[in-house]
Short mmCIF file of C-alpha atoms and ligand atoms in Angstrom, two decimals:
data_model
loop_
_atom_site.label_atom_id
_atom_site.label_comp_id
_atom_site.label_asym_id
_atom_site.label_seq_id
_atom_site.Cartn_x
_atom_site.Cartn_y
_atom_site.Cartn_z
CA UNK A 1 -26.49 -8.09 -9.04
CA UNK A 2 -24.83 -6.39 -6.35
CA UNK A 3 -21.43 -4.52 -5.54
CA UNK A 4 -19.71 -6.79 -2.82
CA UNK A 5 -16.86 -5.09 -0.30
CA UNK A 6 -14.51 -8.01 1.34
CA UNK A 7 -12.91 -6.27 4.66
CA UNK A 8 -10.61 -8.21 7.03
CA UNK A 9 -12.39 -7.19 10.99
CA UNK A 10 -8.92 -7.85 12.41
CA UNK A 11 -5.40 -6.83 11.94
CA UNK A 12 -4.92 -8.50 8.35
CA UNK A 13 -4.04 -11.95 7.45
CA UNK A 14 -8.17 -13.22 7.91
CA UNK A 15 -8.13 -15.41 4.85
CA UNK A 16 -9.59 -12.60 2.73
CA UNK A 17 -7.61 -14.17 -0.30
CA UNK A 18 -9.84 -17.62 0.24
CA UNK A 19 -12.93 -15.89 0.52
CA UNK A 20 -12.51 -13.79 -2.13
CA UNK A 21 -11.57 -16.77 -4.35
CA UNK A 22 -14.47 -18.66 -2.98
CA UNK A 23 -17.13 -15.90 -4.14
CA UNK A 24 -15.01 -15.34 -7.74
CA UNK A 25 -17.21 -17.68 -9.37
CA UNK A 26 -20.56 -15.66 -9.32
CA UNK A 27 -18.50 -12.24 -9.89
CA UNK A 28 -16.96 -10.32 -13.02
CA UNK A 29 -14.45 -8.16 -11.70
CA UNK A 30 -12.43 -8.22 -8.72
CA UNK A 31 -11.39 -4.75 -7.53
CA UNK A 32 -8.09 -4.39 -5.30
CA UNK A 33 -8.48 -0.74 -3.64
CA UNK A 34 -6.27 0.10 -1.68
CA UNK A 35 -2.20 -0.85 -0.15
CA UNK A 36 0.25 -2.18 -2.32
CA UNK A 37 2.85 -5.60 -1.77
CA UNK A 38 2.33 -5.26 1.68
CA UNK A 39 -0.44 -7.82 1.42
CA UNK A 40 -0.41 -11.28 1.00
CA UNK A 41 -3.12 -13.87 -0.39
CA UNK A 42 -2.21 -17.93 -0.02
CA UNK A 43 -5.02 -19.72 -2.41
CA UNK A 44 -5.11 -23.02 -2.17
CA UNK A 45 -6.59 -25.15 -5.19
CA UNK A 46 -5.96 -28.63 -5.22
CA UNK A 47 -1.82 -29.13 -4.86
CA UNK A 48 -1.72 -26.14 -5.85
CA UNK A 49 -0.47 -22.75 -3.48
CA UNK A 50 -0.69 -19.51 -5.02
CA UNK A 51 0.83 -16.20 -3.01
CA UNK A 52 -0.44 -13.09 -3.73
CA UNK A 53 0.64 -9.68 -3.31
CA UNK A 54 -1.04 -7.01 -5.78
CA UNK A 55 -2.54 -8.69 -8.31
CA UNK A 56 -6.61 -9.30 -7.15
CA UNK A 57 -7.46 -13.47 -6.41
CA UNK A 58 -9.73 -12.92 -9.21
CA UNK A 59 -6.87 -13.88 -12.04
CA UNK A 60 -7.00 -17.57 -11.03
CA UNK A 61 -10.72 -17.57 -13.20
CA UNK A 62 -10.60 -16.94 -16.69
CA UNK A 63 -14.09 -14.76 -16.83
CA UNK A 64 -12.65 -12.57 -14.44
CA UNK A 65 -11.04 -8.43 -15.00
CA UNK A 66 -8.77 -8.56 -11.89
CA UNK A 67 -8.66 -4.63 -11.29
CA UNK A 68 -5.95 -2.89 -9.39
CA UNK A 69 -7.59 0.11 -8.04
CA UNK A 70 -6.91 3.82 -7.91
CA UNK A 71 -6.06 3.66 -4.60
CA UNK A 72 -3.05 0.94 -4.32
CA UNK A 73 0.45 1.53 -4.52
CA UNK A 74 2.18 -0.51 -6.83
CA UNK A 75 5.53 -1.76 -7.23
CA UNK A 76 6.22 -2.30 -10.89
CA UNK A 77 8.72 -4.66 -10.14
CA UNK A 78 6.91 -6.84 -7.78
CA UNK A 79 3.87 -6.77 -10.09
CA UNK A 80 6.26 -7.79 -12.94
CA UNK A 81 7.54 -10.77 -10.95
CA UNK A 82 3.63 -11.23 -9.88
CA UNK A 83 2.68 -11.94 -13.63
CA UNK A 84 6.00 -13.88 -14.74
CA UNK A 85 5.45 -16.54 -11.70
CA UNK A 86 1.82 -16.80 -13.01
CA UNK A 87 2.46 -17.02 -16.36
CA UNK A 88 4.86 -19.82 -15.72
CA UNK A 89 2.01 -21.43 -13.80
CA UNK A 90 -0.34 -21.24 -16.74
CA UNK A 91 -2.25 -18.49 -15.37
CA UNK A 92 -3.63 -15.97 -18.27
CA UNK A 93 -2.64 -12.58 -16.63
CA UNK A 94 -3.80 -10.31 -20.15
CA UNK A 95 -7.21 -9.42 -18.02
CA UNK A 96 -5.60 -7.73 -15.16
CA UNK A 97 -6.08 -3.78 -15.21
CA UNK A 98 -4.03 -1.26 -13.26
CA UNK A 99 -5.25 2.01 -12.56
CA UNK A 100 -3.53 4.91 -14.27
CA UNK A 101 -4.05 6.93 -11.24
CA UNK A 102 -2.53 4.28 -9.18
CA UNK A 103 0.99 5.69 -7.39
CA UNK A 104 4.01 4.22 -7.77
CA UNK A 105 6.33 2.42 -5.21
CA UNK A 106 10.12 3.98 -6.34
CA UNK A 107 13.10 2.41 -4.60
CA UNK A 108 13.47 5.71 -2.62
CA UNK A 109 10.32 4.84 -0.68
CA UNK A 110 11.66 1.33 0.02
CA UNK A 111 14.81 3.08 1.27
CA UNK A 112 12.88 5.30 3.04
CA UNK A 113 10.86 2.61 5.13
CA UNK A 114 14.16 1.23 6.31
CA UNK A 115 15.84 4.27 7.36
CA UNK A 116 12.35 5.10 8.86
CA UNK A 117 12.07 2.44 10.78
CA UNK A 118 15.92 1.78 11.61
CA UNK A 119 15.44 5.61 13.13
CA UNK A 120 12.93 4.48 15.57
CA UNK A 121 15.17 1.84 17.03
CA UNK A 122 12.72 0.11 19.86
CA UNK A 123 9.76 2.09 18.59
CA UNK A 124 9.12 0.65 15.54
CA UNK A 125 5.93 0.10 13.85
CA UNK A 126 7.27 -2.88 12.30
CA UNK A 127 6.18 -2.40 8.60
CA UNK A 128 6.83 -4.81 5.53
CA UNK A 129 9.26 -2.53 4.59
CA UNK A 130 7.77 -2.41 1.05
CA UNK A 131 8.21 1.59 0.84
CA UNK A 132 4.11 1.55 1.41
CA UNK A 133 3.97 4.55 3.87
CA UNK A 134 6.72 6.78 2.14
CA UNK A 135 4.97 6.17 -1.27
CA UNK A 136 1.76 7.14 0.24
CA UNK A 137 3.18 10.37 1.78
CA UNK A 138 4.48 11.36 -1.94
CA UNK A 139 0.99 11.08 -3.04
CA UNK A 140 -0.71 13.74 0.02
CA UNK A 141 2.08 15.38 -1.13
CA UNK A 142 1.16 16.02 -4.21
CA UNK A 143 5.27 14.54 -4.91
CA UNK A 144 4.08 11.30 -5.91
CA UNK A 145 4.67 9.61 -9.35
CA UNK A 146 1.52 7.84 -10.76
CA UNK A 147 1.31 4.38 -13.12
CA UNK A 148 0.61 6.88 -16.00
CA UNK A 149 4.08 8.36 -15.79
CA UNK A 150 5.68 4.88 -16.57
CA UNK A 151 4.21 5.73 -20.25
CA UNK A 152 5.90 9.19 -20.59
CA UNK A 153 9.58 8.89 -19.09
CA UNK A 154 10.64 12.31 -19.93
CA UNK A 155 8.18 13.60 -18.04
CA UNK A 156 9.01 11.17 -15.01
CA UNK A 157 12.82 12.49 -15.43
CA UNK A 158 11.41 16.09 -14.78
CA UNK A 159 9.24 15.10 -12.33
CA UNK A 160 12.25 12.89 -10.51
CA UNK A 161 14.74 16.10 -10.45
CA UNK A 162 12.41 17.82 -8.63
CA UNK A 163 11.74 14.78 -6.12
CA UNK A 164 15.46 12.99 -5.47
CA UNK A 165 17.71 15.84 -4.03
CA UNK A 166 14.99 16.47 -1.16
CA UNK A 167 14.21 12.29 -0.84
CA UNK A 168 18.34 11.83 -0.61
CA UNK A 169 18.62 14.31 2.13
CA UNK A 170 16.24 13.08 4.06
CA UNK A 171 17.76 9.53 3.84
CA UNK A 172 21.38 10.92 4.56
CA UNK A 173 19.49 12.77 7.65
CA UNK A 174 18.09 9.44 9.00
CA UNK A 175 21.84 7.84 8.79
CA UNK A 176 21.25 5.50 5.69
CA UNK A 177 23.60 3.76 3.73
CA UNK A 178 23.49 1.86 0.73
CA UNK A 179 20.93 4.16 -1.04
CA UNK A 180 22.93 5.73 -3.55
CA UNK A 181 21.12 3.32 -6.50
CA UNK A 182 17.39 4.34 -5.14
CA UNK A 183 18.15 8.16 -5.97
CA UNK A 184 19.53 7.63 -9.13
CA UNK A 185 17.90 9.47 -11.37
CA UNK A 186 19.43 7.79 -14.52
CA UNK A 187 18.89 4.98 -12.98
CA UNK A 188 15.12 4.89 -11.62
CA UNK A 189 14.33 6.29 -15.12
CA UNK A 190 15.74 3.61 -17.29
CA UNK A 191 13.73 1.27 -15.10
CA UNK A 192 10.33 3.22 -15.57
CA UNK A 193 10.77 2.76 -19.05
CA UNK A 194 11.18 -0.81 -19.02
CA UNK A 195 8.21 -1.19 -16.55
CA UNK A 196 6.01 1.06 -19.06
CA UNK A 197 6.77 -1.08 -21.99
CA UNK A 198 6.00 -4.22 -20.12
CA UNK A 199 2.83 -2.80 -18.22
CA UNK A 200 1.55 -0.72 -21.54
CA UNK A 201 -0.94 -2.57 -21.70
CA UNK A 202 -2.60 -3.39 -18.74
CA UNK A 203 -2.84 0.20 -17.69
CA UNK A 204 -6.33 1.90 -18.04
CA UNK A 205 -9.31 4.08 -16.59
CA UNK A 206 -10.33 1.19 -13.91
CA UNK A 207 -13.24 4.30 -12.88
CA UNK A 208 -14.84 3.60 -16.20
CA UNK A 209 -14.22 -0.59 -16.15
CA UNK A 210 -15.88 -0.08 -12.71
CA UNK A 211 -19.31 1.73 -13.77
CA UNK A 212 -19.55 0.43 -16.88
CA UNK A 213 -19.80 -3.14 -15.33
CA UNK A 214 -21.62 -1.73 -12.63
CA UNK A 215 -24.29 -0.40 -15.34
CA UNK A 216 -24.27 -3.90 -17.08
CA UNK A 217 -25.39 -5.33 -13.34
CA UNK A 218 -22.59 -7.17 -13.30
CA UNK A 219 -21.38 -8.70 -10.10
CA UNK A 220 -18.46 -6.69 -8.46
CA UNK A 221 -16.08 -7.87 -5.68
CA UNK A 222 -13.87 -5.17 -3.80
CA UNK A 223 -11.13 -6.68 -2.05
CA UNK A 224 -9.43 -4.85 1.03
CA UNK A 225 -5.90 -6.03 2.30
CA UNK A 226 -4.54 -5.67 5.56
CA UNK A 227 -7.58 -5.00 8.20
CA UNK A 228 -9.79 -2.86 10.08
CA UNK A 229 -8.01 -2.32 12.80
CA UNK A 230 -4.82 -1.26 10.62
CA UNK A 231 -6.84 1.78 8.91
CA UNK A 232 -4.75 4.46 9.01
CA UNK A 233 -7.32 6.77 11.20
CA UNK A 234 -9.36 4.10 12.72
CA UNK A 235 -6.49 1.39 13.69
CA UNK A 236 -4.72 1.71 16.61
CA UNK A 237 -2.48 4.48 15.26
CA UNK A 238 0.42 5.04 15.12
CA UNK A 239 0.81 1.19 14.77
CA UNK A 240 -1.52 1.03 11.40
CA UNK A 241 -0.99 0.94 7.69
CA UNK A 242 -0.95 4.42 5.77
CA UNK A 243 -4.15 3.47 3.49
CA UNK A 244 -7.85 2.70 4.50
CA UNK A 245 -8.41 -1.38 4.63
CA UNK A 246 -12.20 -0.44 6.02
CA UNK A 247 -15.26 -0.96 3.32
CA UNK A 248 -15.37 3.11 2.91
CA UNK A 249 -11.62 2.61 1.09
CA UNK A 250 -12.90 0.91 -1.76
CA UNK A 251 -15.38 3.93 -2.64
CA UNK A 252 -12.02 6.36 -2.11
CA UNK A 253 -9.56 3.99 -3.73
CA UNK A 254 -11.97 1.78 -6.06
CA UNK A 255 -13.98 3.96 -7.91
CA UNK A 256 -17.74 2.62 -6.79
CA UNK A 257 -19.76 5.27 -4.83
CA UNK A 258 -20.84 4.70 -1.47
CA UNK A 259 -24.41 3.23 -2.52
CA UNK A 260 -23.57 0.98 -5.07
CA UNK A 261 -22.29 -1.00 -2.90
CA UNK A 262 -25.16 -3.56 -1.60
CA UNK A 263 -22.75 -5.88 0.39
CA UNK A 264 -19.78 -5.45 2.69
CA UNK A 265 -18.58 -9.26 3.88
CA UNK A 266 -16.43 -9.02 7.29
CA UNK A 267 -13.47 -11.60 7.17
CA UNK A 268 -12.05 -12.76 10.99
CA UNK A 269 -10.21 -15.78 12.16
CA UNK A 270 -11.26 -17.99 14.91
CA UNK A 271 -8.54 -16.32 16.51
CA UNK A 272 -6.67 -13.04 16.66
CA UNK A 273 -3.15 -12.17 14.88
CA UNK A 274 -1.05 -9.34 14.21
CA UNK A 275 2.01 -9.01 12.97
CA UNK A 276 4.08 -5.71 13.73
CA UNK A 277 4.07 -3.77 16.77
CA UNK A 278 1.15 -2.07 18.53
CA UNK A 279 -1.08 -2.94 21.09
CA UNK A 280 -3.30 -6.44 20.86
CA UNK A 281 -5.08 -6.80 24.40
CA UNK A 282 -5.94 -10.94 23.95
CA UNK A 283 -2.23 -11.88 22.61
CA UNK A 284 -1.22 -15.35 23.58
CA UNK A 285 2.70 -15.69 24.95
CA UNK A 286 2.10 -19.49 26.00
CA UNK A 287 2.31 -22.61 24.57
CA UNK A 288 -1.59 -22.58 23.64
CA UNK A 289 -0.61 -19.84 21.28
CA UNK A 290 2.39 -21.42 19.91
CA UNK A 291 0.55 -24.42 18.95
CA UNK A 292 -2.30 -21.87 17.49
CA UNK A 293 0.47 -20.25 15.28
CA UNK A 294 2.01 -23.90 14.50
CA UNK A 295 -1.22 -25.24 13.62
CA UNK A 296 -2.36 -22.21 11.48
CA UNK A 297 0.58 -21.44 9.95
CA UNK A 298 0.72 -18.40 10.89
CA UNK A 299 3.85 -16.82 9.16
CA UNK A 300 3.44 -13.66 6.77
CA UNK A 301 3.31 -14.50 3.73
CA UNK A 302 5.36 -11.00 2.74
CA UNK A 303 7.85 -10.85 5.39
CA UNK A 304 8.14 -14.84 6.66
CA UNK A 305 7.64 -13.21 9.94
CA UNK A 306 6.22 -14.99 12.73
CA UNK A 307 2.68 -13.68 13.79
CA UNK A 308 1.32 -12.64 16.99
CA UNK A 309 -1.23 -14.67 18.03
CA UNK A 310 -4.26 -14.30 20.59
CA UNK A 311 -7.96 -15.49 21.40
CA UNK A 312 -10.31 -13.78 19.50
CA UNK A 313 -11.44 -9.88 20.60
CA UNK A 314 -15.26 -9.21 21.03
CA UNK A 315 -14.29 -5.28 21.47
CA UNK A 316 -12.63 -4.42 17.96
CA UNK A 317 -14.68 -6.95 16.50
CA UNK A 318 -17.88 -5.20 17.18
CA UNK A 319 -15.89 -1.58 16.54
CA UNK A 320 -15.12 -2.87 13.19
CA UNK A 321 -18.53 -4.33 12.25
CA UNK A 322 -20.33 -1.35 13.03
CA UNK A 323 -17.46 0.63 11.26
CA UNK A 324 -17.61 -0.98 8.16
CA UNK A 325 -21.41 -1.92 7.66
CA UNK A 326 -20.73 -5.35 7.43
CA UNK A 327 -23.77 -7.36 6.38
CA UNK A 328 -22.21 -10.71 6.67
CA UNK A 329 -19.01 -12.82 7.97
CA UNK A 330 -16.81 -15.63 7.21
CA UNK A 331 -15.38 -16.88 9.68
CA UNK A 332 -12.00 -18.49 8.76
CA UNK A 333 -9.59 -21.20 10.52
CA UNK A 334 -11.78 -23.06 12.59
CA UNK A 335 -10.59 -26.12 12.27
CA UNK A 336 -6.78 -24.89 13.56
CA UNK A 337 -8.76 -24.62 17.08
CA UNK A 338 -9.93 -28.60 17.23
CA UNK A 339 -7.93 -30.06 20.11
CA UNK A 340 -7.56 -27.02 22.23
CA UNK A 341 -9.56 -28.13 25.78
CA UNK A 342 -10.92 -24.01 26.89
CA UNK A 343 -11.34 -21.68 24.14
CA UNK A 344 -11.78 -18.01 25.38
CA UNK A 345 -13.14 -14.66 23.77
CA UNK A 346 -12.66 -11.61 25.17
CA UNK A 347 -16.12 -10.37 25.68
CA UNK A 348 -15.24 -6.73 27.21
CA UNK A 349 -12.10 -5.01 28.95
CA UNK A 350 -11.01 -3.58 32.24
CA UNK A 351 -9.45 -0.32 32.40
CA UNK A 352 -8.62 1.28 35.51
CA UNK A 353 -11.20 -0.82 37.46
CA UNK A 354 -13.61 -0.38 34.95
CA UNK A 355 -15.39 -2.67 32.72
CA UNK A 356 -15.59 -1.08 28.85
CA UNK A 357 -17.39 -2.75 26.10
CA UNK A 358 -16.71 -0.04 22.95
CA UNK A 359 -13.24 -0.08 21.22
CA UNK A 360 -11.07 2.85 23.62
CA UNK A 361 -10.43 5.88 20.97
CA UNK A 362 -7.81 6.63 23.05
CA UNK A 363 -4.03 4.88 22.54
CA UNK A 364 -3.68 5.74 26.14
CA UNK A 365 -6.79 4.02 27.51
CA UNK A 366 -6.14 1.07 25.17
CA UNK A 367 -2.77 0.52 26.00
CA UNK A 368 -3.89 -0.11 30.03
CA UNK A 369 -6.78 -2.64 28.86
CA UNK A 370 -6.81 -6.08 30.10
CA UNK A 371 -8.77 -8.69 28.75
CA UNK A 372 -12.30 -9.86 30.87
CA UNK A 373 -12.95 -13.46 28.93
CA UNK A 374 -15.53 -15.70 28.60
CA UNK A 375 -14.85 -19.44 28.42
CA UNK A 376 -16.16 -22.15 25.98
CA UNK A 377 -15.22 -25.60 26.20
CA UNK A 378 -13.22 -26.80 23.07
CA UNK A 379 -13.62 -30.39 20.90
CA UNK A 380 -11.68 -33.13 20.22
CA UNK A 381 -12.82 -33.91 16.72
CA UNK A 382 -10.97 -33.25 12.86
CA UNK A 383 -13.47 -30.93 11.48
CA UNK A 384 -11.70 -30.64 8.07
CA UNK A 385 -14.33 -32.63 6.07
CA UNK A 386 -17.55 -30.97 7.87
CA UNK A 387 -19.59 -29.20 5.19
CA UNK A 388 -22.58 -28.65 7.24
CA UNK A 389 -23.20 -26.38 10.42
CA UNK A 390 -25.44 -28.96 12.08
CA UNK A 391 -22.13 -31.66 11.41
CA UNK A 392 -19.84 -29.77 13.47
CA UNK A 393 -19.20 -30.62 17.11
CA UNK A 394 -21.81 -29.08 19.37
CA UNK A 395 -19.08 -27.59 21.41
CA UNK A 396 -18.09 -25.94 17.67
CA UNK A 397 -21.12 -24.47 16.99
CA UNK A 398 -21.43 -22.98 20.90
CA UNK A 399 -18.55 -21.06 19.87
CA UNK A 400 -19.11 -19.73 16.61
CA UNK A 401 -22.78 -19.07 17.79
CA UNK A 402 -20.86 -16.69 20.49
CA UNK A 403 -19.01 -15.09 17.89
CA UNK A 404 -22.24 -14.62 16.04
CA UNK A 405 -23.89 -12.72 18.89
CA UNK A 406 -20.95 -10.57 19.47
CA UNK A 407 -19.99 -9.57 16.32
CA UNK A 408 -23.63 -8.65 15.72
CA UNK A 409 -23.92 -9.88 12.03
CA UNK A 410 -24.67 -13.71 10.93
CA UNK A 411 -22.10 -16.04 9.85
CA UNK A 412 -22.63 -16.92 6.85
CA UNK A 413 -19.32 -18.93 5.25
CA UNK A 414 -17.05 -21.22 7.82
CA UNK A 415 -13.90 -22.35 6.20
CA UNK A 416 -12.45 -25.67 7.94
CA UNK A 417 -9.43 -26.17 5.59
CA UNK A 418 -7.41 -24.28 3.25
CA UNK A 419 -9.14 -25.40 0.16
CA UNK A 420 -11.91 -23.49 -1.26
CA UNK A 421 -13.94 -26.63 -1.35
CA UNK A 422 -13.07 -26.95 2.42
CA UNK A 423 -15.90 -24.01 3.34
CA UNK A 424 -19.16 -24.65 5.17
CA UNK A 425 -21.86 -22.28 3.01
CA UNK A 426 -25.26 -21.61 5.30
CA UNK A 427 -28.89 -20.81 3.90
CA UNK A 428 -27.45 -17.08 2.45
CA UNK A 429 -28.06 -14.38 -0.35
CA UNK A 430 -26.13 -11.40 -0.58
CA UNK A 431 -27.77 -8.98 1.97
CA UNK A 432 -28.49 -5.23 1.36
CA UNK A 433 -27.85 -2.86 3.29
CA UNK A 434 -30.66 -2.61 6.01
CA UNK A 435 -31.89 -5.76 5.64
CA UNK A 436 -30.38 -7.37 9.13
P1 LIG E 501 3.19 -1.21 6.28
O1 LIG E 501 1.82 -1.42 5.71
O2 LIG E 501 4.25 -2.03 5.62
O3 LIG E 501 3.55 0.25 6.36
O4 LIG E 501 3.17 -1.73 7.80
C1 LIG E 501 2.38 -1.10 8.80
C2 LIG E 501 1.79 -2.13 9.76
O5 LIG E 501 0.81 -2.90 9.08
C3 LIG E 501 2.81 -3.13 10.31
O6 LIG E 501 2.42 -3.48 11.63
C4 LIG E 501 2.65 -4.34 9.40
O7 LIG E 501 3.03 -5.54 10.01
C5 LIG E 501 1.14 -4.29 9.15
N1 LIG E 501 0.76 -4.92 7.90
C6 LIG E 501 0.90 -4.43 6.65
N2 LIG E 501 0.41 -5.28 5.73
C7 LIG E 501 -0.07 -6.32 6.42
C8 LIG E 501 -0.75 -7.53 6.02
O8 LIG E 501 -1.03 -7.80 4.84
N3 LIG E 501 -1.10 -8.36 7.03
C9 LIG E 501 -0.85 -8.08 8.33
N4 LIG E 501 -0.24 -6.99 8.75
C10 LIG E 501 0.14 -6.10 7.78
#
């Protein structure tokens, strides 16, 4: 049974959370590995809408050990909240494991963001403001405070004297107010020891969970948030998330080595998003993309802010498949593009007169690109109850057929429709590595 990677090929928000959910049934453990409540996963099940921010799709089954992995951040609080609002659903939330190597989120970091990105006035990355890159500094630093350390609050105190005074300069250097609460020792402490007696007993060695179902061939799922092109040294940096979304983060930040894992499933839209600042060549201003971003919904689900929306990129898509191995793809949303007479992809760019087909490693050369497109004519028809490739419109399967050959890998799950029984599955077995 194989060791299954999930990675998003764009900039987050590909429907990871469906697919993930989709494959849950054949697996035993799904393994978040990196980011923290940043992330956001909408499953759909019936009437029923479940968001996501740390705790792995994999809950919503009951044979499932939802693991949050080594390398995540995690908010005690917001994974608190998390379990309550499942628990009131119903949900059984006793299976879910958190790492005790896992670092914590403190309100300092979330202060931190804020003043961060207040500081940079029109030159903002545009983060969650969920304290993720702060609380991932702490932990290069060697500063950071781990999920272990909400068991032993003393030595969290001692570790938080050392930490506050420098954190409380720093946010009275960036000109923030209203922080006086976040670097409270007292204060942060008494709430680590609440957190530790509600999390006691969730927290464990996730390493071992993860080899020991690995040597009992079970079937593991490692799910990435955000995506490729937000990896903190392959992304279009500076405009990136501080972790690694990209297949190698989940041997860094899950706790499977590099060849156990027999599978790495790309996850892309129909269409581009991104929501933040940076660069994104193929972004729609028009009314096209307003009715994409109607029609898809395409609001975070952490912030509520409005995404950027564009046709879909042949250049960082094949960057990010090559990057991240990827054996397979599901391609999500295509149903949102039904109606839409000319569908374009970008196929290649133009910079400085000249054509380029591989992903510019330069922020420089990127930022001058323009798009070169190709055109496909769009269809008419609902394609929300298709369940078969040879159903769709032929116009439907032109396109995805061109996202096929650019992306270089097969397509081998189409969702048409938020549901997980609204997916299109074609002739596939989980591939290894090699075996394109
Ligand atoms: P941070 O991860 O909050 O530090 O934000 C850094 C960048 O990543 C910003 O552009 C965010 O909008 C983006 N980002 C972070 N998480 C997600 C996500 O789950 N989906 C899409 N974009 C995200």
């Amino acid at each position: 049974m194989p060791a299954s990677v999930i990675v998003g090929l764009q900039w987050g928000d590909e429907g990871k959370g469906k697919t993930t959910d989709f494959l849950a049934e054949q697996v035993s453990t799904v393994v978040r590995y990196q980011g923290g409540d940043n992330a956001g996963h909408t499953i759909v099940i019936g009437d029923d809408t479940f968001k996501l921010h740390l705790v792995p799709s994999g809950v919503l089954y009951g044979h499932i050990t939802p693991i949050i992995g080594p390398g995540v951040v995690v908010n005690p609080a917001t994974l608190i909240r998390e379990f309550d609002g499942l628990i009131s659903r119903g949900i059984d939330v006793s299976r879910v494991r958190v790492s005790h190597a896992a670092h914590l989120i403190l309100p300092h970091h979330i202060a931190l963001d804020k003043a961060r990105e207040s500081a940079l006035a029109g030159d903002k990355v545009g983060t969650t403001q969920r304290g993720i890159g702060p609380a991932y500094e702490d932990r290069a630093a060697r500063l950071g405070l781990r999920v272990e350390d909400l068991l032993d609050p003393a030595s969290a105190a001692a570790r938080l004297a050392r930490v506050l005074p420098e954190k409380r300069a720093l946010l009275a250097a960036l000109g923030a107010t209203d922080y006086a609460e976040a670097v409270d020792a007292d204060a942060v402490v008494a709430m680590i020891a609440t957190w530790g007696e509600r999390l006691r007993p969730h927290i464990a060695d996730t390493n071992d969970l993860v080899q020991r179902a690995y040597a009992r061939k079970e079937h593991l799922l490692f799910e990435g948030a955000q995506g490729a092109m937000l990896d903190l040294d392959h992304g279009s940096y500076p405009f990136v998330t501080s972790s690694h979304p990209i297949a190698g983060g989940a041997a860094t930040g899950g706790g499977i080595a590099p060849l156990q894992i027999d599978e790495v499933m790309g996850v892309m839209k129909a269409y581009a998003t991104r929501v933040g600042s940076g660069p994104f060549v193929t972004e729609l201003t028009d009314a096209i993309g307003e009715r994409i971003a109607v029609t898809g919904h395409e609001v975070g689900t952490t912030t509520g802010r409005r995404r950027r929306v564009g046709w879909n990129d042949a250049v960082p898509l094949r960057y990010a498949v090559e990057l991240n191995g990827v054996s397979s793809i599901m391609l999500n949303k295509l149903d949102v593009l039904s109606g839409i007479p000319e569908i374009r992809l970008c196929v290649a760019y133009e910079i400085d007169g000249r054509r380029v087909d591989r992903w510019p490693a330069s922020s420089a050369d990127l930022a001058r690109a323009t798009a070169i497109y190709e055109t496909f004519p769009g269809w008419e028809e609902e394609i929300t109850n298709v369940r078969a490739m040879a159903d769709l419109p032929v116009n439907a399967r032109r396109y995805v057929t061109a996202l096929e050959e650019v992306a270089g890998a097969p397509i081998v799950l189409l969702s048409v429709g938020p549901e997980r029984t609204q997916t299109i599955e074609r002739a596939w077995r989980p591939l290894r590595h090699g075996a394109r």
